[in-house]
Amino acid sequence: MYAQMIQSEATTEDAEQLAAFQARIDAGERIEPKDWMPEGYRKTLIRQIGQHAHSEIVGQLPEGNWITRAPTLERKAILLAKVQDEAGHGLYLYCAAETLGISRDDLTEQLLSGRMKYSSIFNYPTLTWADVGAVGWLVDGAAIMNQVPLQRTSYGPYSRAMIRICKEESFHQRQGFDIMMKMAQGTEAQKRMAQDALNRFWYPSLMMFGPSDAESIHSTQNMAWRIKINSNDELRQKFVDQTVPQAEFLGLTIPDPNLRLNPETGHYDFSEPDWGEFFDVLRGNGPCNADRMEARQTAWSEGQWVRDGLMAHAAKKRARRVAAE
Amino acid sequence: MPDLFEWLCRMGDNTLVLGHRVSEWCGHAPVLEEDIALANTALDLIGQTQMWLGLAAEVQGEGRSADDLAFRRDAWDFRNCLLVELPNRDFGHTLMRQFLFDSWHKLMLTGLCESQDDRIAAIAMKSLKEVSYHQERSADTVIGLGDGTAESHDRMQAALDRLWPYMGELFQPDAVDDRMTRQGIAPDLAALRSGFDAIIADTIQEATLVLTDSRFAHRGGRDGSRHTEHLGHMLAVMQVLPRSYPDARW
Ligand SMILES: [Fe+2]
Ligand SMILES: [Fe+2]
Protein backbone atom coordinates (compact mmCIF):
# COMPACT_ATOMS: atom_id res chain seq x y z
CA MET A 1 0.00 0.00 0.00
CA TYR A 2 1.00 3.64 -0.09
CA ALA A 3 1.19 3.32 3.69
CA GLN A 4 2.79 0.00 4.53
CA MET A 5 3.22 -1.77 7.85
CA ILE A 6 2.05 1.10 10.00
CA GLN A 7 2.92 0.33 13.61
CA SER A 8 0.40 1.62 16.07
CA GLU A 9 1.62 3.83 18.90
CA ALA A 10 0.97 2.84 22.49
CA THR A 11 -1.58 4.94 24.30
CA THR A 12 -1.45 5.85 28.00
CA GLU A 13 -4.59 7.93 28.58
CA ASP A 14 -7.15 7.00 31.20
CA ALA A 15 -9.45 4.11 30.53
CA GLU A 16 -12.70 6.04 30.68
CA GLN A 17 -11.66 8.59 28.09
CA LEU A 18 -10.38 5.84 25.84
CA ALA A 19 -13.62 3.91 26.12
CA ALA A 20 -15.63 6.99 25.22
CA PHE A 21 -13.38 7.61 22.22
CA GLN A 22 -13.69 4.02 21.08
CA ALA A 23 -17.46 4.23 21.45
CA ARG A 24 -17.54 7.20 19.08
CA ILE A 25 -15.55 5.26 16.51
CA ASP A 26 -17.72 2.18 16.93
CA ALA A 27 -20.79 4.34 16.38
CA GLY A 28 -19.30 5.41 13.05
CA GLU A 29 -18.68 9.02 14.12
CA ARG A 30 -15.94 11.06 12.47
CA ILE A 31 -13.13 12.32 14.68
CA GLU A 32 -12.31 15.93 13.85
CA PRO A 33 -9.07 17.84 14.55
CA LYS A 34 -10.44 19.73 17.59
CA ASP A 35 -11.84 16.57 19.22
CA TRP A 36 -10.00 14.80 22.00
CA MET A 37 -8.04 11.81 20.72
CA PRO A 38 -5.55 9.38 22.24
CA GLU A 39 -1.92 10.27 21.66
CA GLY A 40 -1.37 6.87 20.02
CA TYR A 41 -4.18 7.50 17.55
CA ARG A 42 -2.73 10.88 16.65
CA LYS A 43 0.82 9.63 16.21
CA THR A 44 -0.20 6.56 14.25
CA LEU A 45 -2.26 8.69 11.90
CA ILE A 46 0.62 11.11 11.36
CA ARG A 47 2.80 8.18 10.41
CA GLN A 48 0.19 6.68 8.10
CA ILE A 49 -0.97 9.88 6.39
CA GLY A 50 2.60 11.15 6.18
CA GLN A 51 3.80 7.96 4.54
CA HIS A 52 0.89 8.10 2.16
CA ALA A 53 1.69 11.72 1.27
CA HIS A 54 5.37 10.93 0.74
CA SER A 55 4.37 8.08 -1.56
CA GLU A 56 2.37 10.46 -3.74
CA ILE A 57 5.36 12.79 -3.97
CA VAL A 58 8.03 10.17 -4.63
CA GLY A 59 5.51 8.44 -6.88
CA GLN A 60 5.84 11.35 -9.30
CA LEU A 61 9.36 10.22 -10.15
CA PRO A 62 8.96 6.82 -11.85
CA GLU A 63 6.22 8.14 -14.12
CA GLY A 64 7.78 11.55 -14.51
CA ASN A 65 10.69 9.60 -15.96
CA TRP A 66 8.60 9.16 -19.13
CA ILE A 67 6.92 12.55 -19.49
CA THR A 68 9.66 13.83 -21.77
CA ARG A 69 9.46 10.66 -23.86
CA ALA A 70 5.69 10.23 -24.10
CA PRO A 71 5.05 9.06 -27.67
CA THR A 72 2.14 11.34 -28.61
CA LEU A 73 1.00 14.79 -27.58
CA GLU A 74 -2.15 13.32 -26.07
CA ARG A 75 -0.22 10.73 -24.06
CA LYS A 76 2.12 13.45 -22.85
CA ALA A 77 -0.84 15.56 -21.72
CA ILE A 78 -2.53 12.63 -19.97
CA LEU A 79 0.66 11.66 -18.18
CA LEU A 80 1.40 15.25 -17.14
CA ALA A 81 -2.11 15.55 -15.76
CA LYS A 82 -1.71 12.29 -13.88
CA VAL A 83 1.58 13.24 -12.30
CA GLN A 84 0.09 16.62 -11.45
CA ASP A 85 -2.81 14.83 -9.74
CA GLU A 86 -0.34 12.85 -7.66
CA ALA A 87 1.33 16.06 -6.49
CA GLY A 88 -2.16 17.32 -5.62
CA HIS A 89 -2.82 14.15 -3.63
CA GLY A 90 0.38 14.77 -1.72
CA LEU A 91 -0.81 18.27 -0.98
CA TYR A 92 -4.26 17.18 0.36
CA LEU A 93 -2.61 14.54 2.51
CA TYR A 94 0.01 16.88 3.95
CA CYS A 95 -2.85 19.25 4.79
CA ALA A 96 -4.71 16.38 6.50
CA ALA A 97 -1.55 15.51 8.47
CA GLU A 98 -1.09 19.15 9.47
CA THR A 99 -4.46 19.06 11.27
CA LEU A 100 -2.78 16.59 13.65
CA GLY A 101 -0.18 19.11 14.71
CA ILE A 102 2.80 18.47 12.48
CA SER A 103 4.02 20.77 9.70
CA ARG A 104 4.63 19.84 6.10
CA ASP A 105 8.26 20.96 6.46
CA ASP A 106 8.72 18.59 9.43
CA LEU A 107 7.27 15.72 7.45
CA THR A 108 9.50 16.57 4.49
CA GLU A 109 12.61 16.67 6.68
CA GLN A 110 11.67 13.24 8.04
CA LEU A 111 11.30 11.85 4.54
CA LEU A 112 14.61 13.30 3.39
CA SER A 113 16.49 12.06 6.44
CA GLY A 114 15.06 8.58 5.95
CA ARG A 115 13.10 8.55 9.23
CA MET A 116 9.82 8.30 7.35
CA LYS A 117 9.14 5.89 4.51
CA TYR A 118 7.21 5.90 1.28
CA SER A 119 5.73 2.92 -0.52
CA SER A 120 8.16 0.22 -1.60
CA ILE A 121 6.68 0.19 -5.11
CA PHE A 122 8.26 3.50 -6.11
CA ASN A 123 11.71 2.01 -5.70
CA TYR A 124 11.24 0.04 -8.89
CA PRO A 125 12.35 1.52 -12.22
CA THR A 126 10.16 2.38 -15.23
CA LEU A 127 12.15 1.03 -18.15
CA THR A 128 9.80 1.18 -21.12
CA TRP A 129 6.67 3.06 -22.09
CA ALA A 130 4.63 -0.01 -21.14
CA ASP A 131 5.76 0.53 -17.55
CA VAL A 132 3.77 3.75 -17.52
CA GLY A 133 0.73 1.66 -18.43
CA ALA A 134 1.58 -1.01 -15.87
CA VAL A 135 2.00 1.56 -13.11
CA GLY A 136 -1.44 3.03 -13.80
CA TRP A 137 -3.08 -0.33 -14.17
CA LEU A 138 -1.42 -2.22 -11.31
CA VAL A 139 -0.02 0.37 -8.91
CA ASP A 140 -2.93 2.78 -8.99
CA GLY A 141 -5.16 -0.30 -9.08
CA ALA A 142 -3.63 -1.66 -5.89
CA ALA A 143 -3.77 1.77 -4.26
CA ILE A 144 -7.49 2.02 -4.99
CA MET A 145 -8.11 -1.31 -3.25
CA ASN A 146 -6.87 0.20 -0.03
CA GLN A 147 -8.10 3.75 -0.49
CA VAL A 148 -11.71 3.05 -1.32
CA PRO A 149 -12.39 1.56 2.14
CA LEU A 150 -10.33 4.35 3.73
CA GLN A 151 -12.95 6.83 2.54
CA ARG A 152 -14.81 5.55 5.62
CA THR A 153 -11.86 5.92 7.99
CA SER A 154 -12.57 7.45 11.40
CA TYR A 155 -10.47 10.58 11.01
CA GLY A 156 -12.51 13.26 9.19
CA PRO A 157 -9.76 15.11 7.27
CA TYR A 158 -8.18 11.83 6.14
CA SER A 159 -11.53 10.45 5.03
CA ARG A 160 -12.32 13.59 3.03
CA ALA A 161 -8.87 13.55 1.40
CA MET A 162 -9.48 9.93 0.39
CA ILE A 163 -12.82 10.74 -1.19
CA ARG A 164 -11.21 13.37 -3.42
CA ILE A 165 -8.25 11.16 -4.22
CA CYS A 166 -10.22 8.03 -5.08
CA LYS A 167 -12.09 9.74 -7.89
CA GLU A 168 -8.82 10.60 -9.59
CA GLU A 169 -7.15 7.26 -8.91
CA SER A 170 -9.80 5.32 -10.78
CA PHE A 171 -9.18 7.61 -13.77
CA HIS A 172 -5.47 6.83 -13.51
CA GLN A 173 -6.14 3.14 -13.47
CA ARG A 174 -8.30 3.28 -16.57
CA GLN A 175 -5.72 5.37 -18.42
CA GLY A 176 -3.00 2.89 -17.46
CA PHE A 177 -5.10 0.01 -18.68
CA ASP A 178 -5.72 1.88 -21.92
CA ILE A 179 -1.96 2.20 -22.51
CA MET A 180 -1.55 -1.52 -21.82
CA MET A 181 -4.32 -2.32 -24.26
CA LYS A 182 -2.65 -0.31 -27.05
CA MET A 183 0.64 -2.02 -26.31
CA ALA A 184 -0.81 -5.52 -26.04
CA GLN A 185 -2.60 -5.08 -29.37
CA GLY A 186 0.35 -3.36 -30.99
CA THR A 187 3.48 -4.46 -32.81
CA GLU A 188 5.63 -7.38 -31.66
CA ALA A 189 7.95 -4.96 -29.88
CA GLN A 190 5.05 -3.34 -28.07
CA LYS A 191 3.65 -6.70 -26.97
CA ARG A 192 7.04 -7.63 -25.66
CA MET A 193 7.22 -4.37 -23.69
CA ALA A 194 3.76 -5.00 -22.24
CA GLN A 195 4.60 -8.53 -21.09
CA ASP A 196 7.94 -7.42 -19.71
CA ALA A 197 6.26 -4.65 -17.73
CA LEU A 198 3.78 -7.10 -16.23
CA ASN A 199 6.61 -9.52 -15.40
CA ARG A 200 8.49 -6.84 -13.51
CA PHE A 201 5.56 -5.12 -11.78
CA TRP A 202 3.40 -8.09 -10.76
CA TYR A 203 5.16 -9.15 -7.57
CA PRO A 204 6.13 -5.64 -6.46
CA SER A 205 2.42 -4.76 -6.82
CA LEU A 206 1.44 -7.67 -4.58
CA MET A 207 4.03 -6.45 -2.07
CA MET A 208 2.30 -3.07 -1.89
CA PHE A 209 -0.27 -4.59 0.49
CA GLY A 210 2.46 -5.60 2.93
CA PRO A 211 3.09 -9.04 4.45
CA SER A 212 0.24 -10.94 6.04
CA ASP A 213 -0.90 -9.08 9.14
CA ALA A 214 -3.46 -11.54 10.43
CA GLU A 215 -1.44 -11.99 13.62
CA SER A 216 -0.29 -8.40 14.05
CA ILE A 217 -1.17 -6.44 17.21
CA HIS A 218 -0.58 -3.17 15.36
CA SER A 219 -3.09 -4.15 12.78
CA THR A 220 -5.68 -5.07 15.42
CA GLN A 221 -5.32 -1.70 17.14
CA ASN A 222 -5.41 0.21 13.85
CA MET A 223 -8.53 -1.64 12.80
CA ALA A 224 -10.22 -0.88 16.11
CA TRP A 225 -9.45 2.80 15.47
CA ARG A 226 -10.73 2.42 11.92
CA ILE A 227 -7.58 3.80 10.37
CA LYS A 228 -7.15 0.41 8.77
CA ILE A 229 -10.26 -1.23 7.40
CA ASN A 230 -9.21 -4.55 5.82
CA SER A 231 -6.39 -6.99 6.41
CA ASN A 232 -3.48 -7.02 3.97
CA ASP A 233 -4.35 -10.52 2.76
CA GLU A 234 -7.97 -9.60 2.11
CA LEU A 235 -6.95 -6.65 -0.04
CA ARG A 236 -4.28 -8.61 -1.88
CA GLN A 237 -6.78 -11.35 -2.71
CA LYS A 238 -9.27 -8.79 -3.98
CA PHE A 239 -6.58 -7.24 -6.14
CA VAL A 240 -5.57 -10.57 -7.65
CA ASP A 241 -9.19 -11.53 -8.29
CA GLN A 242 -9.78 -8.26 -10.08
CA THR A 243 -6.54 -8.20 -12.05
CA VAL A 244 -6.29 -11.74 -13.42
CA PRO A 245 -9.28 -11.42 -15.80
CA GLN A 246 -7.95 -8.04 -16.95
CA ALA A 247 -4.59 -9.60 -17.80
CA GLU A 248 -6.39 -12.36 -19.70
CA PHE A 249 -8.38 -9.74 -21.59
CA LEU A 250 -5.09 -8.09 -22.57
CA GLY A 251 -3.67 -11.43 -23.68
CA LEU A 252 -0.81 -11.13 -21.19
CA THR A 253 0.50 -13.83 -18.88
CA ILE A 254 0.81 -13.24 -15.16
CA PRO A 255 4.26 -14.51 -14.16
CA ASP A 256 3.00 -17.07 -11.67
CA PRO A 257 2.88 -20.79 -12.55
CA ASN A 258 0.74 -21.45 -9.45
CA LEU A 259 -1.99 -19.04 -10.40
CA ARG A 260 -5.36 -20.78 -10.77
CA LEU A 261 -8.99 -20.23 -9.94
CA ASN A 262 -9.85 -22.28 -6.87
CA PRO A 263 -13.32 -23.73 -7.50
CA GLU A 264 -13.95 -24.19 -3.77
CA THR A 265 -13.20 -20.64 -2.68
CA GLY A 266 -14.11 -18.91 -5.92
CA HIS A 267 -10.85 -16.96 -5.56
CA TYR A 268 -7.54 -17.24 -7.32
CA ASP A 269 -4.72 -19.10 -5.62
CA PHE A 270 -1.40 -17.36 -6.25
CA SER A 271 2.25 -17.37 -5.21
CA GLU A 272 3.45 -15.08 -2.46
CA PRO A 273 5.97 -12.46 -3.51
CA ASP A 274 9.53 -12.76 -2.25
CA TRP A 275 9.24 -11.10 1.14
CA GLY A 276 13.01 -11.09 1.48
CA GLU A 277 13.13 -8.71 -1.46
CA PHE A 278 10.38 -6.60 0.12
CA PHE A 279 12.35 -6.13 3.34
CA ASP A 280 15.48 -5.37 1.33
CA VAL A 281 13.58 -2.60 -0.44
CA LEU A 282 12.30 -1.22 2.88
CA ARG A 283 15.87 -1.21 4.20
CA GLY A 284 16.91 0.95 1.28
CA ASN A 285 18.18 -1.74 -1.06
CA GLY A 286 15.57 -1.58 -3.80
CA PRO A 287 16.75 -0.90 -7.35
CA CYS A 288 15.92 2.83 -7.14
CA ASN A 289 15.93 3.79 -3.44
CA ALA A 290 19.14 5.78 -3.72
CA ASP A 291 18.03 7.50 -6.94
CA ARG A 292 14.61 8.43 -5.56
CA MET A 293 16.02 9.86 -2.34
CA GLU A 294 18.70 11.73 -4.22
CA ALA A 295 16.13 13.25 -6.57
CA ARG A 296 13.98 14.47 -3.67
CA GLN A 297 16.97 15.72 -1.67
CA THR A 298 18.32 17.59 -4.67
CA ALA A 299 14.94 19.15 -5.43
CA TRP A 300 14.69 20.27 -1.81
CA SER A 301 18.22 21.59 -1.38
CA GLU A 302 18.36 23.28 -4.77
CA GLY A 303 14.97 24.79 -4.06
CA GLN A 304 16.07 26.30 -0.76
CA TRP A 305 16.98 29.68 -2.25
CA VAL A 306 13.59 29.82 -4.00
CA ARG A 307 11.64 29.11 -0.83
CA ASP A 308 13.80 31.57 1.13
CA GLY A 309 13.45 34.21 -1.56
CA LEU A 310 9.68 33.97 -1.73
CA MET A 311 9.38 34.01 2.07
CA ALA A 312 11.65 37.05 2.31
CA HIS A 313 9.57 38.85 -0.30
CA ALA A 314 6.34 38.02 1.50
CA ALA A 315 7.81 39.37 4.74
CA LYS A 316 8.93 42.60 3.03
CA LYS A 317 5.49 43.04 1.52
CA ARG A 318 3.85 42.60 4.91
CA ALA A 319 6.24 45.10 6.47
CA ARG A 320 5.54 47.64 3.71
CA ARG A 321 1.80 47.20 4.19
CA VAL A 322 2.09 47.73 7.95
CA ALA A 323 4.28 50.79 7.40
CA ALA A 324 1.71 52.23 5.00
CA GLU A 325 -1.16 51.85 7.47
CA MET B 1 7.18 26.10 -47.12
CA PRO B 2 3.90 27.91 -47.71
CA ASP B 3 3.52 30.96 -45.48
CA LEU B 4 0.57 29.88 -43.40
CA PHE B 5 2.03 26.45 -42.62
CA GLU B 6 5.37 28.01 -41.74
CA TRP B 7 3.74 30.58 -39.51
CA LEU B 8 1.55 28.02 -37.72
CA CYS B 9 4.67 25.94 -37.03
CA ARG B 10 6.23 28.99 -35.42
CA MET B 11 3.28 29.23 -33.02
CA GLY B 12 3.02 25.49 -32.38
CA ASP B 13 6.73 24.85 -32.03
CA ASN B 14 7.04 27.61 -29.45
CA THR B 15 4.41 25.99 -27.27
CA LEU B 16 5.66 22.46 -27.94
CA VAL B 17 9.28 23.19 -27.08
CA LEU B 18 8.51 25.36 -24.06
CA GLY B 19 5.90 22.87 -22.83
CA HIS B 20 8.52 20.16 -23.07
CA ARG B 21 11.11 22.19 -21.19
CA VAL B 22 8.67 23.03 -18.41
CA SER B 23 7.59 19.40 -18.14
CA GLU B 24 11.20 18.45 -17.38
CA TRP B 25 10.63 19.93 -13.91
CA CYS B 26 7.95 17.43 -13.02
CA GLY B 27 8.71 16.02 -9.56
CA HIS B 28 11.81 18.19 -9.07
CA ALA B 29 10.43 21.64 -8.25
CA PRO B 30 11.49 23.64 -5.16
CA VAL B 31 8.09 23.28 -3.50
CA LEU B 32 5.01 21.15 -4.10
CA GLU B 33 2.86 24.08 -5.24
CA GLU B 34 5.43 24.79 -7.96
CA ASP B 35 5.38 21.17 -9.12
CA ILE B 36 1.66 21.54 -9.59
CA ALA B 37 1.87 24.97 -11.24
CA LEU B 38 4.65 23.96 -13.63
CA ALA B 39 2.79 20.82 -14.65
CA ASN B 40 -0.26 22.97 -15.25
CA THR B 41 1.68 25.39 -17.45
CA ALA B 42 3.20 22.52 -19.42
CA LEU B 43 -0.21 20.95 -19.82
CA ASP B 44 -1.70 24.17 -21.20
CA LEU B 45 1.19 24.58 -23.63
CA ILE B 46 0.91 21.02 -24.89
CA GLY B 47 -2.83 21.54 -25.39
CA GLN B 48 -2.12 24.69 -27.40
CA THR B 49 0.44 22.76 -29.42
CA GLN B 50 -2.24 20.25 -30.39
CA MET B 51 -4.35 23.10 -31.73
CA TRP B 52 -1.58 24.98 -33.59
CA LEU B 53 0.13 21.96 -35.07
CA GLY B 54 -3.23 20.34 -35.76
CA LEU B 55 -4.17 23.33 -37.88
CA ALA B 56 -0.70 23.40 -39.46
CA ALA B 57 -1.08 19.77 -40.52
CA GLU B 58 -4.54 20.53 -41.87
CA VAL B 59 -3.45 23.49 -44.00
CA GLN B 60 -0.46 21.50 -45.24
CA GLY B 61 -2.92 18.95 -46.60
CA GLU B 62 -0.51 16.03 -46.81
CA GLY B 63 -2.46 13.81 -44.44
CA ARG B 64 -0.10 14.41 -41.55
CA SER B 65 -1.17 14.93 -37.95
CA ALA B 66 -0.01 17.22 -35.15
CA ASP B 67 1.89 14.22 -33.75
CA ASP B 68 3.67 13.67 -37.06
CA LEU B 69 4.83 17.28 -37.00
CA ALA B 70 5.91 17.12 -33.38
CA PHE B 71 7.67 13.77 -33.48
CA ARG B 72 8.89 13.32 -37.03
CA ARG B 73 10.55 16.55 -38.03
CA ASP B 74 14.25 17.24 -37.56
CA ALA B 75 15.63 20.26 -35.77
CA TRP B 76 16.08 22.34 -38.95
CA ASP B 77 12.35 22.09 -39.60
CA PHE B 78 11.47 23.42 -36.17
CA ARG B 79 10.33 27.05 -36.13
CA ASN B 80 10.34 27.94 -32.44
CA CYS B 81 12.23 30.96 -31.17
CA LEU B 82 15.60 30.23 -29.58
CA LEU B 83 14.44 31.46 -26.16
CA VAL B 84 12.15 28.49 -25.52
CA GLU B 85 14.69 25.81 -26.41
CA LEU B 86 17.28 27.06 -23.92
CA PRO B 87 17.79 24.60 -21.07
CA ASN B 88 16.02 25.05 -17.74
CA ARG B 89 19.16 25.69 -15.70
CA ASP B 90 17.98 26.76 -12.22
CA PHE B 91 14.44 27.61 -11.23
CA GLY B 92 15.26 31.30 -11.68
CA HIS B 93 16.17 30.83 -15.34
CA THR B 94 13.09 28.71 -15.90
CA LEU B 95 10.77 31.32 -14.42
CA MET B 96 12.52 34.26 -16.09
CA ARG B 97 12.28 32.51 -19.47
CA GLN B 98 8.62 31.83 -18.74
CA PHE B 99 7.95 35.43 -17.79
CA LEU B 100 9.66 36.82 -20.90
CA PHE B 101 7.90 34.40 -23.19
CA ASP B 102 4.51 34.76 -21.47
CA SER B 103 4.70 38.53 -21.78
CA TRP B 104 5.31 38.32 -25.54
CA HIS B 105 2.84 35.45 -25.95
CA LYS B 106 0.04 37.32 -24.25
CA LEU B 107 0.44 40.34 -26.52
CA MET B 108 0.72 38.15 -29.58
CA LEU B 109 -2.41 36.19 -28.73
CA THR B 110 -4.31 39.37 -27.95
CA GLY B 111 -3.51 40.56 -31.46
CA LEU B 112 -4.40 37.18 -32.96
CA CYS B 113 -7.88 37.29 -31.44
CA GLU B 114 -8.57 39.83 -34.25
CA SER B 115 -7.18 37.58 -36.97
CA GLN B 116 -8.99 37.45 -40.32
CA ASP B 117 -8.62 33.69 -40.12
CA ASP B 118 -11.38 32.48 -37.81
CA ARG B 119 -9.57 29.26 -36.95
CA ILE B 120 -6.58 31.23 -35.74
CA ALA B 121 -8.71 33.70 -33.82
CA ALA B 122 -10.47 30.79 -32.09
CA ILE B 123 -7.21 29.17 -30.99
CA ALA B 124 -5.90 32.53 -29.82
CA MET B 125 -8.99 33.23 -27.76
CA LYS B 126 -8.83 29.87 -26.07
CA SER B 127 -5.08 30.17 -25.41
CA LEU B 128 -5.22 33.76 -24.21
CA LYS B 129 -7.13 32.86 -21.05
CA GLU B 130 -4.48 30.32 -20.09
CA VAL B 131 -1.54 32.50 -21.06
CA SER B 132 -2.84 35.54 -19.16
CA TYR B 133 -2.82 33.38 -16.08
CA HIS B 134 0.70 32.08 -16.83
CA GLN B 135 1.91 35.65 -17.30
CA GLU B 136 0.39 36.86 -14.06
CA ARG B 137 1.94 33.98 -12.19
CA SER B 138 5.40 34.17 -13.75
CA ALA B 139 5.51 37.96 -13.25
CA ASP B 140 4.62 37.51 -9.56
CA THR B 141 7.34 34.91 -9.14
CA VAL B 142 9.94 37.08 -10.88
CA ILE B 143 9.00 39.92 -8.54
CA GLY B 144 9.03 37.65 -5.49
CA LEU B 145 12.44 36.21 -6.24
CA GLY B 146 13.98 39.45 -7.51
CA ASP B 147 12.83 41.27 -4.39
CA GLY B 148 13.56 38.31 -2.08
CA THR B 149 16.94 37.52 -0.56
CA ALA B 150 20.32 38.69 -1.86
CA GLU B 151 20.88 35.26 -3.36
CA SER B 152 17.53 35.06 -5.11
CA HIS B 153 18.00 38.60 -6.42
CA ASP B 154 21.40 37.77 -7.88
CA ARG B 155 20.16 34.60 -9.47
CA MET B 156 17.25 36.41 -11.11
CA GLN B 157 19.55 39.16 -12.37
CA ALA B 158 21.86 36.53 -13.84
CA ALA B 159 18.90 34.85 -15.51
CA LEU B 160 17.67 38.11 -16.98
CA ASP B 161 21.11 39.00 -18.31
CA ARG B 162 21.52 35.58 -19.85
CA LEU B 163 18.09 35.43 -21.48
CA TRP B 164 17.56 38.99 -22.61
CA PRO B 165 19.55 38.65 -25.87
CA TYR B 166 17.10 35.94 -26.95
CA MET B 167 14.09 38.22 -26.67
CA GLY B 168 14.67 40.38 -29.73
CA GLU B 169 14.08 37.55 -32.18
CA LEU B 170 10.39 37.60 -31.29
CA PHE B 171 10.02 41.20 -32.47
CA GLN B 172 11.89 40.98 -35.78
CA PRO B 173 9.44 40.13 -38.58
CA ASP B 174 10.71 38.44 -41.70
CA ALA B 175 9.04 38.16 -45.10
CA VAL B 176 6.65 35.44 -43.88
CA ASP B 177 5.53 37.56 -40.95
CA ASP B 178 5.11 40.59 -43.21
CA ARG B 179 2.85 38.69 -45.56
CA MET B 180 0.80 37.34 -42.64
CA THR B 181 0.39 40.87 -41.34
CA ARG B 182 -0.62 42.24 -44.76
CA GLN B 183 -3.30 39.55 -45.03
CA GLY B 184 -4.66 40.51 -41.61
CA ILE B 185 -3.83 37.11 -40.21
CA ALA B 186 -1.26 38.14 -37.60
CA PRO B 187 -0.28 41.39 -35.87
CA ASP B 188 2.89 43.24 -36.77
CA LEU B 189 5.59 41.84 -34.49
CA ALA B 190 7.58 45.06 -34.44
CA ALA B 191 4.51 46.91 -33.25
CA LEU B 192 4.22 44.64 -30.21
CA ARG B 193 7.55 45.83 -28.89
CA SER B 194 6.47 49.02 -27.11
CA GLY B 195 3.70 47.26 -25.20
CA PHE B 196 6.13 44.56 -24.25
CA ASP B 197 8.79 46.97 -23.09
CA ALA B 198 6.29 48.73 -20.84
CA ILE B 199 5.17 45.48 -19.16
CA ILE B 200 8.74 44.32 -18.72
CA ALA B 201 9.95 47.62 -17.34
CA ASP B 202 7.26 47.65 -14.64
CA THR B 203 7.84 44.09 -13.50
CA ILE B 204 11.61 44.30 -13.65
CA GLN B 205 11.55 47.46 -11.60
CA GLU B 206 9.27 45.94 -8.99
CA ALA B 207 11.60 42.95 -8.90
CA THR B 208 14.47 45.41 -8.17
CA LEU B 209 16.34 44.09 -11.22
CA VAL B 210 18.16 46.03 -13.92
CA LEU B 211 17.59 45.70 -17.65
CA THR B 212 20.61 46.20 -19.92
CA ASP B 213 20.39 48.79 -22.67
CA SER B 214 21.63 46.34 -25.26
CA ARG B 215 19.18 45.37 -27.93
CA PHE B 216 21.46 42.71 -29.39
CA ALA B 217 19.35 39.77 -30.52
CA HIS B 218 20.32 36.18 -31.26
CA ARG B 219 18.23 34.81 -34.08
CA GLY B 220 17.85 31.72 -36.21
CA GLY B 221 15.08 29.80 -34.45
CA ARG B 222 11.96 31.22 -36.06
CA ASP B 223 13.24 30.55 -39.58
CA GLY B 224 15.12 27.39 -38.60
CA SER B 225 18.39 28.70 -40.03
CA ARG B 226 20.43 28.21 -36.85
CA HIS B 227 18.98 26.67 -33.70
CA THR B 228 21.03 26.28 -30.55
CA GLU B 229 22.81 23.02 -29.77
CA HIS B 230 20.18 22.32 -27.15
CA LEU B 231 17.27 21.63 -29.50
CA GLY B 232 18.78 18.48 -30.99
CA HIS B 233 19.20 16.92 -27.56
CA MET B 234 15.64 17.76 -26.64
CA LEU B 235 14.30 16.20 -29.83
CA ALA B 236 16.43 13.10 -29.34
CA VAL B 237 14.60 12.51 -26.08
CA MET B 238 11.17 13.69 -27.14
CA GLN B 239 11.02 11.78 -30.41
CA VAL B 240 12.69 8.56 -29.36
CA LEU B 241 9.65 6.29 -29.33
CA PRO B 242 7.92 7.33 -32.58
CA ARG B 243 11.29 7.32 -34.34
CA SER B 244 12.44 3.97 -32.97
CA TYR B 245 9.12 2.24 -33.61
CA PRO B 246 7.77 3.97 -36.71
CA ASP B 247 4.96 1.44 -37.21
CA ALA B 248 3.66 1.50 -33.67
CA ARG B 249 0.43 3.14 -32.53
CA TRP B 250 0.46 4.38 -28.96
FE1 LIG C 1 -2.34 9.37 -5.99
FE1 LIG D 1 -2.74 7.83 -9.03
XYZ file of N, CA, C and O and ligand atoms in Angstrom, chain A residues 2 56 63 82 85-86 89 140 168-169 172, ligand 2:
45
model
N 0.225 2.408 -0.174
C 1.004 3.637 -0.095
C 1.493 3.849 1.323
O 2.509 4.468 1.557
N 2.898 9.703 -2.594
C 2.372 10.460 -3.736
C 3.486 11.305 -4.356
O 3.599 11.424 -5.576
N 7.005 7.792 -12.943
C 6.216 8.136 -14.123
C 6.729 9.401 -14.792
O 6.739 9.516 -16.017
N -1.723 13.318 -14.926
C -1.707 12.289 -13.884
C -0.668 12.627 -12.814
O -0.955 12.593 -11.622
N -1.840 15.325 -10.732
C -2.811 14.833 -9.741
C -2.094 14.257 -8.529
O -2.505 14.479 -7.391
N -1.042 13.487 -8.775
C -0.338 12.848 -7.656
C 0.257 13.909 -6.730
O 0.210 13.775 -5.507
N -2.498 15.089 -4.699
C -2.822 14.147 -3.627
C -1.869 14.347 -2.449
O -2.288 14.326 -1.293
N -1.741 2.017 -9.372
C -2.928 2.785 -8.992
C -4.069 1.831 -8.649
O -4.858 2.090 -7.743
N -9.891 10.440 -8.606
C -8.819 10.597 -9.593
C -8.065 9.295 -9.814
O -7.653 8.998 -10.933
N -7.916 8.505 -8.762
C -7.154 7.262 -8.906
C -7.836 6.304 -9.883
O -7.167 5.590 -10.626
N -6.857 7.229 -13.228
C -5.471 6.826 -13.514
C -5.414 5.358 -13.913
O -4.684 4.967 -14.803
Fe -2.737 7.833 -9.029
